[in-house]
PDB file of C-alpha atoms and ligand atoms in Angstrom:
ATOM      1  CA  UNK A   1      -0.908  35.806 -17.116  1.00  0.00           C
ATOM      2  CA  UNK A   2      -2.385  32.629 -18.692  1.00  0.00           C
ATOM      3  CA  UNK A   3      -1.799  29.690 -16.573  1.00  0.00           C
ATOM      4  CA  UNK A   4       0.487  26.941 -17.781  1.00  0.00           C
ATOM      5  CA  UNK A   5      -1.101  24.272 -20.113  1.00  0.00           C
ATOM      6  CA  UNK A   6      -1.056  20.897 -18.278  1.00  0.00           C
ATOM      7  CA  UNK A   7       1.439  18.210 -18.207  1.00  0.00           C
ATOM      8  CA  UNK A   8       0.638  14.980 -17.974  1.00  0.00           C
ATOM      9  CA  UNK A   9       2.505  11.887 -17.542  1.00  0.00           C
ATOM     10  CA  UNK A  10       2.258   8.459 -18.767  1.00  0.00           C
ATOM     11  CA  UNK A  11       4.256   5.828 -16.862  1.00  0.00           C
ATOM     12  CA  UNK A  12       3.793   2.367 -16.441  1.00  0.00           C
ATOM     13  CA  UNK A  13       6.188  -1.080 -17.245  1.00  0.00           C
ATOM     14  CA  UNK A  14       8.455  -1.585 -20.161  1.00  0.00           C
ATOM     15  CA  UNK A  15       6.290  -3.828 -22.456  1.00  0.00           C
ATOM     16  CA  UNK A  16       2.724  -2.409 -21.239  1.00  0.00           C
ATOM     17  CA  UNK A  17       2.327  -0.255 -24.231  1.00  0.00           C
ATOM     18  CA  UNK A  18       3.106   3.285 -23.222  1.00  0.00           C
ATOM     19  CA  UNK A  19       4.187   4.206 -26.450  1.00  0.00           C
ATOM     20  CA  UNK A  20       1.692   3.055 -28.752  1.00  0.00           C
ATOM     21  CA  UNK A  21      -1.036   4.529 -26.765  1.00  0.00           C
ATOM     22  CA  UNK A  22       0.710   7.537 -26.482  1.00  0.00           C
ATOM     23  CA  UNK A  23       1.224   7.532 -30.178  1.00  0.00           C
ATOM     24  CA  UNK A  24      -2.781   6.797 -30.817  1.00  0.00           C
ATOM     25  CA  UNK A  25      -2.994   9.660 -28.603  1.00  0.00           C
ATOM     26  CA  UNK A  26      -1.095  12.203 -30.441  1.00  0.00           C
ATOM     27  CA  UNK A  27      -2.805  10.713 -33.671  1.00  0.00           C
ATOM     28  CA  UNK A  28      -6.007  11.980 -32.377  1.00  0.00           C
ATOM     29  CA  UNK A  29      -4.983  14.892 -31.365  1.00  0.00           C
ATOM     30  CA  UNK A  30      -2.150  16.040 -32.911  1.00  0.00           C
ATOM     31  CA  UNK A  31      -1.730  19.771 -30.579  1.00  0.00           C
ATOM     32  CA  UNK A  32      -0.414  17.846 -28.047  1.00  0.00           C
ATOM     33  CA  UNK A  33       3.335  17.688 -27.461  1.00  0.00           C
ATOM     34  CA  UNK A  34       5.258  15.145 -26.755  1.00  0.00           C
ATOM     35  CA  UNK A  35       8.303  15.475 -24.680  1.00  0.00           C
ATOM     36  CA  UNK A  36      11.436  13.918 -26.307  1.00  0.00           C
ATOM     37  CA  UNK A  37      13.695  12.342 -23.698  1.00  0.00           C
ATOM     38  CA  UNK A  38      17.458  12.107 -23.675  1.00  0.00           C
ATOM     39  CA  UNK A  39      18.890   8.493 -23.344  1.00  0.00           C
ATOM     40  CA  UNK A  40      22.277   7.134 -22.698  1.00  0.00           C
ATOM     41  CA  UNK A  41      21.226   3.462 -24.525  1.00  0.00           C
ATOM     42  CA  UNK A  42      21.961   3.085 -28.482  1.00  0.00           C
ATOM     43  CA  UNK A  43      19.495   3.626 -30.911  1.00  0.00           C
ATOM     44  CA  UNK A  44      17.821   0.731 -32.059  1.00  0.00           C
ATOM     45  CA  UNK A  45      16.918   0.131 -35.600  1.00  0.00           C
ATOM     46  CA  UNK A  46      14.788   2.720 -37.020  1.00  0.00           C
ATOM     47  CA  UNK A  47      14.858   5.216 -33.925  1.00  0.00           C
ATOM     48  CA  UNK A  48      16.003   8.770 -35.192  1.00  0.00           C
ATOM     49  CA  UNK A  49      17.859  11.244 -32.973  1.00  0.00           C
ATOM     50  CA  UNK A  50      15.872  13.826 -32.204  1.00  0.00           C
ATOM     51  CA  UNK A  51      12.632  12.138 -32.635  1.00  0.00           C
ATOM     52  CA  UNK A  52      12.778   9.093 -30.932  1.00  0.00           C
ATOM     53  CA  UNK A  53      15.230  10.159 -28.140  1.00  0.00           C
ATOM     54  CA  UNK A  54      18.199  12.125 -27.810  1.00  0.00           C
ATOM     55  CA  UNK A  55      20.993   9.958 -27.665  1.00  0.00           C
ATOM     56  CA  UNK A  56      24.000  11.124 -25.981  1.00  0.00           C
ATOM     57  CA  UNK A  57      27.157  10.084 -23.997  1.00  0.00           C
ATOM     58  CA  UNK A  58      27.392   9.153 -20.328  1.00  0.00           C
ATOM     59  CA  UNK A  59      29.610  12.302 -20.197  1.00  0.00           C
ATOM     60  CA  UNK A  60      26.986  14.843 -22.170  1.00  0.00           C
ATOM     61  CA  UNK A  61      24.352  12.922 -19.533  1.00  0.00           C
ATOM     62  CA  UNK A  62      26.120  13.711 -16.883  1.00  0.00           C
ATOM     63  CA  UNK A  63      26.344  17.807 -18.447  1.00  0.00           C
ATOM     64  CA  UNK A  64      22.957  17.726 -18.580  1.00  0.00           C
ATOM     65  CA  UNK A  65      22.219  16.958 -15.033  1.00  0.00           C
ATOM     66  CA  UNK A  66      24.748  18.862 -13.519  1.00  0.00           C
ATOM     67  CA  UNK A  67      23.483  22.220 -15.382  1.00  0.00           C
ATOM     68  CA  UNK A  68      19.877  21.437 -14.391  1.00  0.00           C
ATOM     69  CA  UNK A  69      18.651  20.789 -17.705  1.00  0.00           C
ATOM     70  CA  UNK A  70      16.424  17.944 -16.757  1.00  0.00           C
ATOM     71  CA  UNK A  71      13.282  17.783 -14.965  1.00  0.00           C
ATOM     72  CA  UNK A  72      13.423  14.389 -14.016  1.00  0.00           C
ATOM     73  CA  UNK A  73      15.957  11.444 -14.776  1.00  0.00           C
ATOM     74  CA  UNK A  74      17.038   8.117 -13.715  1.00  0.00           C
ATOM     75  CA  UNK A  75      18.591   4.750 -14.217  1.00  0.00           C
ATOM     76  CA  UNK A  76      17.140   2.019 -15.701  1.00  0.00           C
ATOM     77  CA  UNK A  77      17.921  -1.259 -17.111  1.00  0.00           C
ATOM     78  CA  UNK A  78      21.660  -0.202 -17.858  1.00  0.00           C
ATOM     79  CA  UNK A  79      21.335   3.180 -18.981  1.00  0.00           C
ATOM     80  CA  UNK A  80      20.000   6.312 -18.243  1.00  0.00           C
ATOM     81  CA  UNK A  81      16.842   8.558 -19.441  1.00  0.00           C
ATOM     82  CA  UNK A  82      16.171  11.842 -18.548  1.00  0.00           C
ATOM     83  CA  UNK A  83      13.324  14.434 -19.482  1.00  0.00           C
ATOM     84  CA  UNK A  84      14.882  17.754 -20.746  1.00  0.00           C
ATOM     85  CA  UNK A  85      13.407  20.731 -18.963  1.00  0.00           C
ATOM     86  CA  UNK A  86      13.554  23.797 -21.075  1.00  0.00           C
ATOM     87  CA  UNK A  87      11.413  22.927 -23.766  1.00  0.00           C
ATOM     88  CA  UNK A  88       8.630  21.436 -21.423  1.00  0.00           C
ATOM     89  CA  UNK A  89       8.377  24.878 -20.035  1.00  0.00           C
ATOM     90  CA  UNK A  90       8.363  26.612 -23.019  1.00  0.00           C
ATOM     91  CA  UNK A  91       5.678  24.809 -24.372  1.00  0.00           C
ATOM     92  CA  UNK A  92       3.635  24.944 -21.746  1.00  0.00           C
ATOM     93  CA  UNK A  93       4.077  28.459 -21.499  1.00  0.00           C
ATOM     94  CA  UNK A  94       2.960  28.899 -25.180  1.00  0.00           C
ATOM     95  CA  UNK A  95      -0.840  27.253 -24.191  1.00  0.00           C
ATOM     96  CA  UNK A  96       0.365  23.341 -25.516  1.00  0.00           C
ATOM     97  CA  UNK A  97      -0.172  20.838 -23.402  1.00  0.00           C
ATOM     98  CA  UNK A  98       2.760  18.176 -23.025  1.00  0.00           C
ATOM     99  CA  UNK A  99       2.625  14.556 -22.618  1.00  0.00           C
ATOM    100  CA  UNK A 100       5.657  12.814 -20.946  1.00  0.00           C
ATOM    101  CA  UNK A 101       6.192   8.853 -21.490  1.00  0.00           C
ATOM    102  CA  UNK A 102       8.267   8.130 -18.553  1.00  0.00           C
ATOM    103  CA  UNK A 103       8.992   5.042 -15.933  1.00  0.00           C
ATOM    104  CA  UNK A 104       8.289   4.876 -12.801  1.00  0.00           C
ATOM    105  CA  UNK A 105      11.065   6.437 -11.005  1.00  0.00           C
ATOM    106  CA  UNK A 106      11.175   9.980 -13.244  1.00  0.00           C
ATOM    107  CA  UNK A 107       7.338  10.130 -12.805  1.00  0.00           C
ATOM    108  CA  UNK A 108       7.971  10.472  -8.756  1.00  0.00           C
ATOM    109  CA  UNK A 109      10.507  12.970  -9.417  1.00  0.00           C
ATOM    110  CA  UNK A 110       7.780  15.193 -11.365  1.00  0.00           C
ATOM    111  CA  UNK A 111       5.087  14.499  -8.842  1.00  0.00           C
ATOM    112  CA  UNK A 112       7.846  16.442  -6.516  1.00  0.00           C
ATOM    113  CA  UNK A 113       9.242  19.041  -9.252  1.00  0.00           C
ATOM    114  CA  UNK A 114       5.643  19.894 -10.888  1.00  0.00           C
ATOM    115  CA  UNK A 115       2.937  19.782  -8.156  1.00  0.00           C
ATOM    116  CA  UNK A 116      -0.115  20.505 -10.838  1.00  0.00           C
ATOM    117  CA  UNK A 117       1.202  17.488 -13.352  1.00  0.00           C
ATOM    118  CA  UNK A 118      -1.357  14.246 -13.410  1.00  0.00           C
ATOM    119  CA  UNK A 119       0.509  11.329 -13.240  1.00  0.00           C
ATOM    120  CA  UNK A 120      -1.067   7.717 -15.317  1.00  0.00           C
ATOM    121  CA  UNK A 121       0.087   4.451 -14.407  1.00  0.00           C
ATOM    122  CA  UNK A 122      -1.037   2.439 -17.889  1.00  0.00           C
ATOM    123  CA  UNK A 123      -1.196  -1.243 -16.335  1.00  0.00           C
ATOM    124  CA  UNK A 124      -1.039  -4.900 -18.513  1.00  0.00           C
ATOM    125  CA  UNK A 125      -4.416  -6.496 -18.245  1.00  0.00           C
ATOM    126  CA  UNK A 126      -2.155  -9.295 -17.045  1.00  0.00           C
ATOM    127  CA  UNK A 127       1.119 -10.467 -16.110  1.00  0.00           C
ATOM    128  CA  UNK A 128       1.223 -12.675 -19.206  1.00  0.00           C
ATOM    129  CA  UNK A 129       0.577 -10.109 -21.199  1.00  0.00           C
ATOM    130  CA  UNK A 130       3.335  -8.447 -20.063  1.00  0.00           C
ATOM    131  CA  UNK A 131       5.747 -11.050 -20.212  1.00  0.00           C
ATOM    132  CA  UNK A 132       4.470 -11.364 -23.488  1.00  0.00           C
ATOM    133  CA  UNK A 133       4.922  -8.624 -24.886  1.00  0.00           C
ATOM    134  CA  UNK A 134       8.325  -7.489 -23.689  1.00  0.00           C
ATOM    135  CA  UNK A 135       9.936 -11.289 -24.854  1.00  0.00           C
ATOM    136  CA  UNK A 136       7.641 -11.265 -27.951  1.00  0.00           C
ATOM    137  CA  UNK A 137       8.576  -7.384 -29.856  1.00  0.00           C
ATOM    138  CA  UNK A 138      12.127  -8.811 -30.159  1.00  0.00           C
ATOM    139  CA  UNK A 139      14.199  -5.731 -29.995  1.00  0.00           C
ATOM    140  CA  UNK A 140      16.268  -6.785 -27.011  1.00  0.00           C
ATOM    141  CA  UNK A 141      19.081  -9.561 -26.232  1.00  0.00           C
ATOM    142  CA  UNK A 142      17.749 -12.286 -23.379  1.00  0.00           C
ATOM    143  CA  UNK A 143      19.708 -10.358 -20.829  1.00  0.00           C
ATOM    144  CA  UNK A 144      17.674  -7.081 -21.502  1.00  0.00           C
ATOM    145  CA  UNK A 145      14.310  -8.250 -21.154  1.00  0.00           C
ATOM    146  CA  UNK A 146      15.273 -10.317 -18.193  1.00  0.00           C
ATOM    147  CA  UNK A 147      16.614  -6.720 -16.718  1.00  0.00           C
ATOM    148  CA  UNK A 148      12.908  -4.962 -17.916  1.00  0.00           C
ATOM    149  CA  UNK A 149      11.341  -8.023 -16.166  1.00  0.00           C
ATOM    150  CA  UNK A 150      12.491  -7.393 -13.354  1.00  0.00           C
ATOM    151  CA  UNK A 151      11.984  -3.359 -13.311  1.00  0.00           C
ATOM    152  CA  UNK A 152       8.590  -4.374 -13.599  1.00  0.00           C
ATOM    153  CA  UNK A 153       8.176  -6.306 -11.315  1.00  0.00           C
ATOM    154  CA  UNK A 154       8.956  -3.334  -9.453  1.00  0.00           C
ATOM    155  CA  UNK A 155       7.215  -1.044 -11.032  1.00  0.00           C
ATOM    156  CA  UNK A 156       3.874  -2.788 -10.979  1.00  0.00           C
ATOM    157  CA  UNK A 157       4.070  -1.922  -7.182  1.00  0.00           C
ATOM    158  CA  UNK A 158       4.226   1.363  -8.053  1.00  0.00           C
ATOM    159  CA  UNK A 159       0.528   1.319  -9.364  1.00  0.00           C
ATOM    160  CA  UNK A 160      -1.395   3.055  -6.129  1.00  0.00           C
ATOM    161  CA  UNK A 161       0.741   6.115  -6.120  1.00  0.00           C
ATOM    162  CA  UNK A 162      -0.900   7.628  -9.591  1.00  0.00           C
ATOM    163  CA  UNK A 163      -3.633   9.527  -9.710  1.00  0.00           C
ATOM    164  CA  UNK A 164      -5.292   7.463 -11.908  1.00  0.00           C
ATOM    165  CA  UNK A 165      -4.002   3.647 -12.632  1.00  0.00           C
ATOM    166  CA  UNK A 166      -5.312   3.050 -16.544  1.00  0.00           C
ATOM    167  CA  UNK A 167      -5.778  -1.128 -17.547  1.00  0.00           C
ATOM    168  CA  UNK A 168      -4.167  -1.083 -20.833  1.00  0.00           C
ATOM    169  CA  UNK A 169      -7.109  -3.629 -22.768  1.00  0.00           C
ATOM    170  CA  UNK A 170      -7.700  -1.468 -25.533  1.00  0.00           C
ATOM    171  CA  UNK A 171      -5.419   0.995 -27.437  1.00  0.00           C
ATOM    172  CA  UNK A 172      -8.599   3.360 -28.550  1.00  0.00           C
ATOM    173  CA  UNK A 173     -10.276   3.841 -25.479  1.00  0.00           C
ATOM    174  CA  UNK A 174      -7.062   4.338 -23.515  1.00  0.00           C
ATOM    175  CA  UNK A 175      -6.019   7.013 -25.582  1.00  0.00           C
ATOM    176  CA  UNK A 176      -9.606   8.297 -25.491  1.00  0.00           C
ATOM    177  CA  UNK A 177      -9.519   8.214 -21.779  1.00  0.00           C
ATOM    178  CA  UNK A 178      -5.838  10.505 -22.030  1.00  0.00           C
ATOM    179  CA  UNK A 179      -7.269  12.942 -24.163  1.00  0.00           C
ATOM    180  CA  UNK A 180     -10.156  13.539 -22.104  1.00  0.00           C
ATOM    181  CA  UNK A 181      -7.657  13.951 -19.167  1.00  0.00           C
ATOM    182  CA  UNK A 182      -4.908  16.146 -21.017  1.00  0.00           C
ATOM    183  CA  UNK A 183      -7.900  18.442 -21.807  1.00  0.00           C
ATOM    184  CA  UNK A 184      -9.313  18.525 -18.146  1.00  0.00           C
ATOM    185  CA  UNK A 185      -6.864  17.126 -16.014  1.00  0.00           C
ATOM    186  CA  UNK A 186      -8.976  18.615 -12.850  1.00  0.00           C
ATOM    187  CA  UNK A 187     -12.081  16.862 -13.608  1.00  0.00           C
ATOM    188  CA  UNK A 188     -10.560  13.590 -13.726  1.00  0.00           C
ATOM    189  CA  UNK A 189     -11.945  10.577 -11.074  1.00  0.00           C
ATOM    190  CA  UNK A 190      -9.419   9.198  -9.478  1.00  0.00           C
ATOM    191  CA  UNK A 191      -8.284   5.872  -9.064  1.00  0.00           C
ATOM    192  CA  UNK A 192      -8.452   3.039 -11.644  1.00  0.00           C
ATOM    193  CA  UNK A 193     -10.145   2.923 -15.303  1.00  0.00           C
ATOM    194  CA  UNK A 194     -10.831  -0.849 -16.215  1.00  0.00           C
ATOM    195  CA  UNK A 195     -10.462  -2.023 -19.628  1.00  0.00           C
ATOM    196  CA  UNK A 196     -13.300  -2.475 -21.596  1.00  0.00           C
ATOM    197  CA  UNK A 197     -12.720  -6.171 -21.483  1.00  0.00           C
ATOM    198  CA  UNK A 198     -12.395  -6.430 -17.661  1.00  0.00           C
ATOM    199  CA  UNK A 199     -15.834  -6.197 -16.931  1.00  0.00           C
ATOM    200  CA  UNK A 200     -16.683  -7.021 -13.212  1.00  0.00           C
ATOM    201  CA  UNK A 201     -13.329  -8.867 -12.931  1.00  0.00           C
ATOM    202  CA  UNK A 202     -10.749  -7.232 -11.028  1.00  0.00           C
ATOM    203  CA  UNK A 203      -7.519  -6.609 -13.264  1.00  0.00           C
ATOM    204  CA  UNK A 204      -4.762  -8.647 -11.887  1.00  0.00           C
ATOM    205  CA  UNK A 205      -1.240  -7.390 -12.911  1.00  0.00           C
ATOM    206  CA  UNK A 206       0.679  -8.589 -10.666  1.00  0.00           C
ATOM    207  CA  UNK A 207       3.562 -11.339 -11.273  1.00  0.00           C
ATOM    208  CA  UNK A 208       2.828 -14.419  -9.760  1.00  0.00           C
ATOM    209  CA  UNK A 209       4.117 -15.441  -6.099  1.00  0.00           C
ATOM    210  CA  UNK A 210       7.543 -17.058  -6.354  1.00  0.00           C
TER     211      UNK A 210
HETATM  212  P1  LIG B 301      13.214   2.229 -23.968  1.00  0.00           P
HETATM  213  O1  LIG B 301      14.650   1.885 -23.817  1.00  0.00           O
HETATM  214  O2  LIG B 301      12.344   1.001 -24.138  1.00  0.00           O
HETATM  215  O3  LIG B 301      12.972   3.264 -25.047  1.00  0.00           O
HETATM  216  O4  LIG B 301      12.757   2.923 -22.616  1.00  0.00           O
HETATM  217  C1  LIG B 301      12.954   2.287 -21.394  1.00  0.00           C
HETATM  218  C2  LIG B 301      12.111   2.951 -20.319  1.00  0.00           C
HETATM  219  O5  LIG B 301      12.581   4.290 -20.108  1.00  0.00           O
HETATM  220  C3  LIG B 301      10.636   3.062 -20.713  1.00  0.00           C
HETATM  221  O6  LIG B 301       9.863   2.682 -19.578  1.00  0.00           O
HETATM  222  C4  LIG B 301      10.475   4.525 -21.026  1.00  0.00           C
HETATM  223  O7  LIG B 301       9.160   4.989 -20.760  1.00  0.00           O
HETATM  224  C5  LIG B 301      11.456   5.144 -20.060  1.00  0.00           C
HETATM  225  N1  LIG B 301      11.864   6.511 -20.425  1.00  0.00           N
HETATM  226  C6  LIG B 301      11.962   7.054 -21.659  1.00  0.00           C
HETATM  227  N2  LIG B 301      12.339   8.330 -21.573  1.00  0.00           N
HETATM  228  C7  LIG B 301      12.454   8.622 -20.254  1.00  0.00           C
HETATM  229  C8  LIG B 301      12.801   9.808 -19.518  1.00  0.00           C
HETATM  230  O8  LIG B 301      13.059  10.870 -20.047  1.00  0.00           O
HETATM  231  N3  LIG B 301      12.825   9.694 -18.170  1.00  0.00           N
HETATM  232  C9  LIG B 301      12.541   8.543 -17.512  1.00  0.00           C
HETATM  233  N4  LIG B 301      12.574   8.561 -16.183  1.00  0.00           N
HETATM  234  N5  LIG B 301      12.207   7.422 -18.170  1.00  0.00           N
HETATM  235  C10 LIG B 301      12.168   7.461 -19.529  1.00  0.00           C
END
């Protein structure tokens, strides 16, 4: 029997850029899968069902979970996301290796569900760069981002539990640094990859004291 391709999961704060280095990513390599998740929010301009998310009804949510169709899933900022299972496992059954984009939360549950999986944490080079981001792409109301500030606060804590924590300085060489993992996920160093513009500095995510 041929062993499972890998799974590998990108989490990390809204705002840090999961998705556009995932997206570089899958440019470069275009075999990988990614998984596409199931959300109880509304689409936002542009998104397309099916591609972007799944978007479905607290009551089709709550379906899902109760028939075990998700791997992972959980609450955040309002709504709920969830990771469904079936075509995961029949990808990586088929030889593809899948990519999961995924807070904090869902990546513990598939540390738990999927002992082989390598987990990322993609970290801001800074707290202001955070903050920046998440206020400056516009796509939520004042309440929202205030909500996503304050999951990552949270999830910035979350950093040491990854196998490997990834600085996100540099789009390219982050989604370099995936693909190399996604096609060796055993050979991979753990702990954390600075940015190329970090140099001897240590990273400092964190938010400030209050
Ligand atoms: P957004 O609303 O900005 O698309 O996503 C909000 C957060 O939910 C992001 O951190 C995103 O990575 C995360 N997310 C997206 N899909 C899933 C999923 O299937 N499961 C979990 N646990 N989180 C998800």
């Amino acid at each position: 029997m041929t062993p499972r391709a890998p799974l590998v999961v990108v989490s990390g704060p809204s705002g840090v850029g999961k998705s556009t280095v995932v997206a570089e990513a899958l440019r470069q390599d275009p075999s990988i899968w990614l998984s596409v998740s199931a959300t109880t929010r509304l689409p936002r301009p542009g998104e397309v069902e099916g591609e972007n998310y799944f978007f479905v009804t607290d009551a089709r949510f709550d379906e899902l979970i109760a028939s075990g169709g998700l791997l992972e899933w959980a609450p955040f900022a309002g709504h709920r996301y969830g990771t469904p299972r079936e075509p995961v496992e029949a990808r990586r059954d088929a030889g593809q290796p899948v990519l999961l984009e995924i807070e904090v939360q869902g990546a513990r549950q598939v540390r738990t569900a999927v002992p082989g999986a390598l987990l990322v944490f993609l970290e801001p080079p800074s707290w202001e760069t955070l903050t920046a981001r998440l206020v400056g792409r516009g796509t939520e109301s004042d309440e929202a981002v205030q909500r996503r500030l304050a999951a990552a606060r949270e999830e910035l804590a979350a950093a040491e539990e990854f196998d490997v924590v990834l600085v996100n300085a540099d789009v390219g060489e982050c989604a370099r640094s995936l693909l190399a993992w996604v096609a060796d996920p055993t050979g991979i160093q753990r702990g954390r990859v600075p940015g190329p513009t970090d140099g001897a500095q240590t990273p400092d995510a964190r938010p400030p004291d209050e």
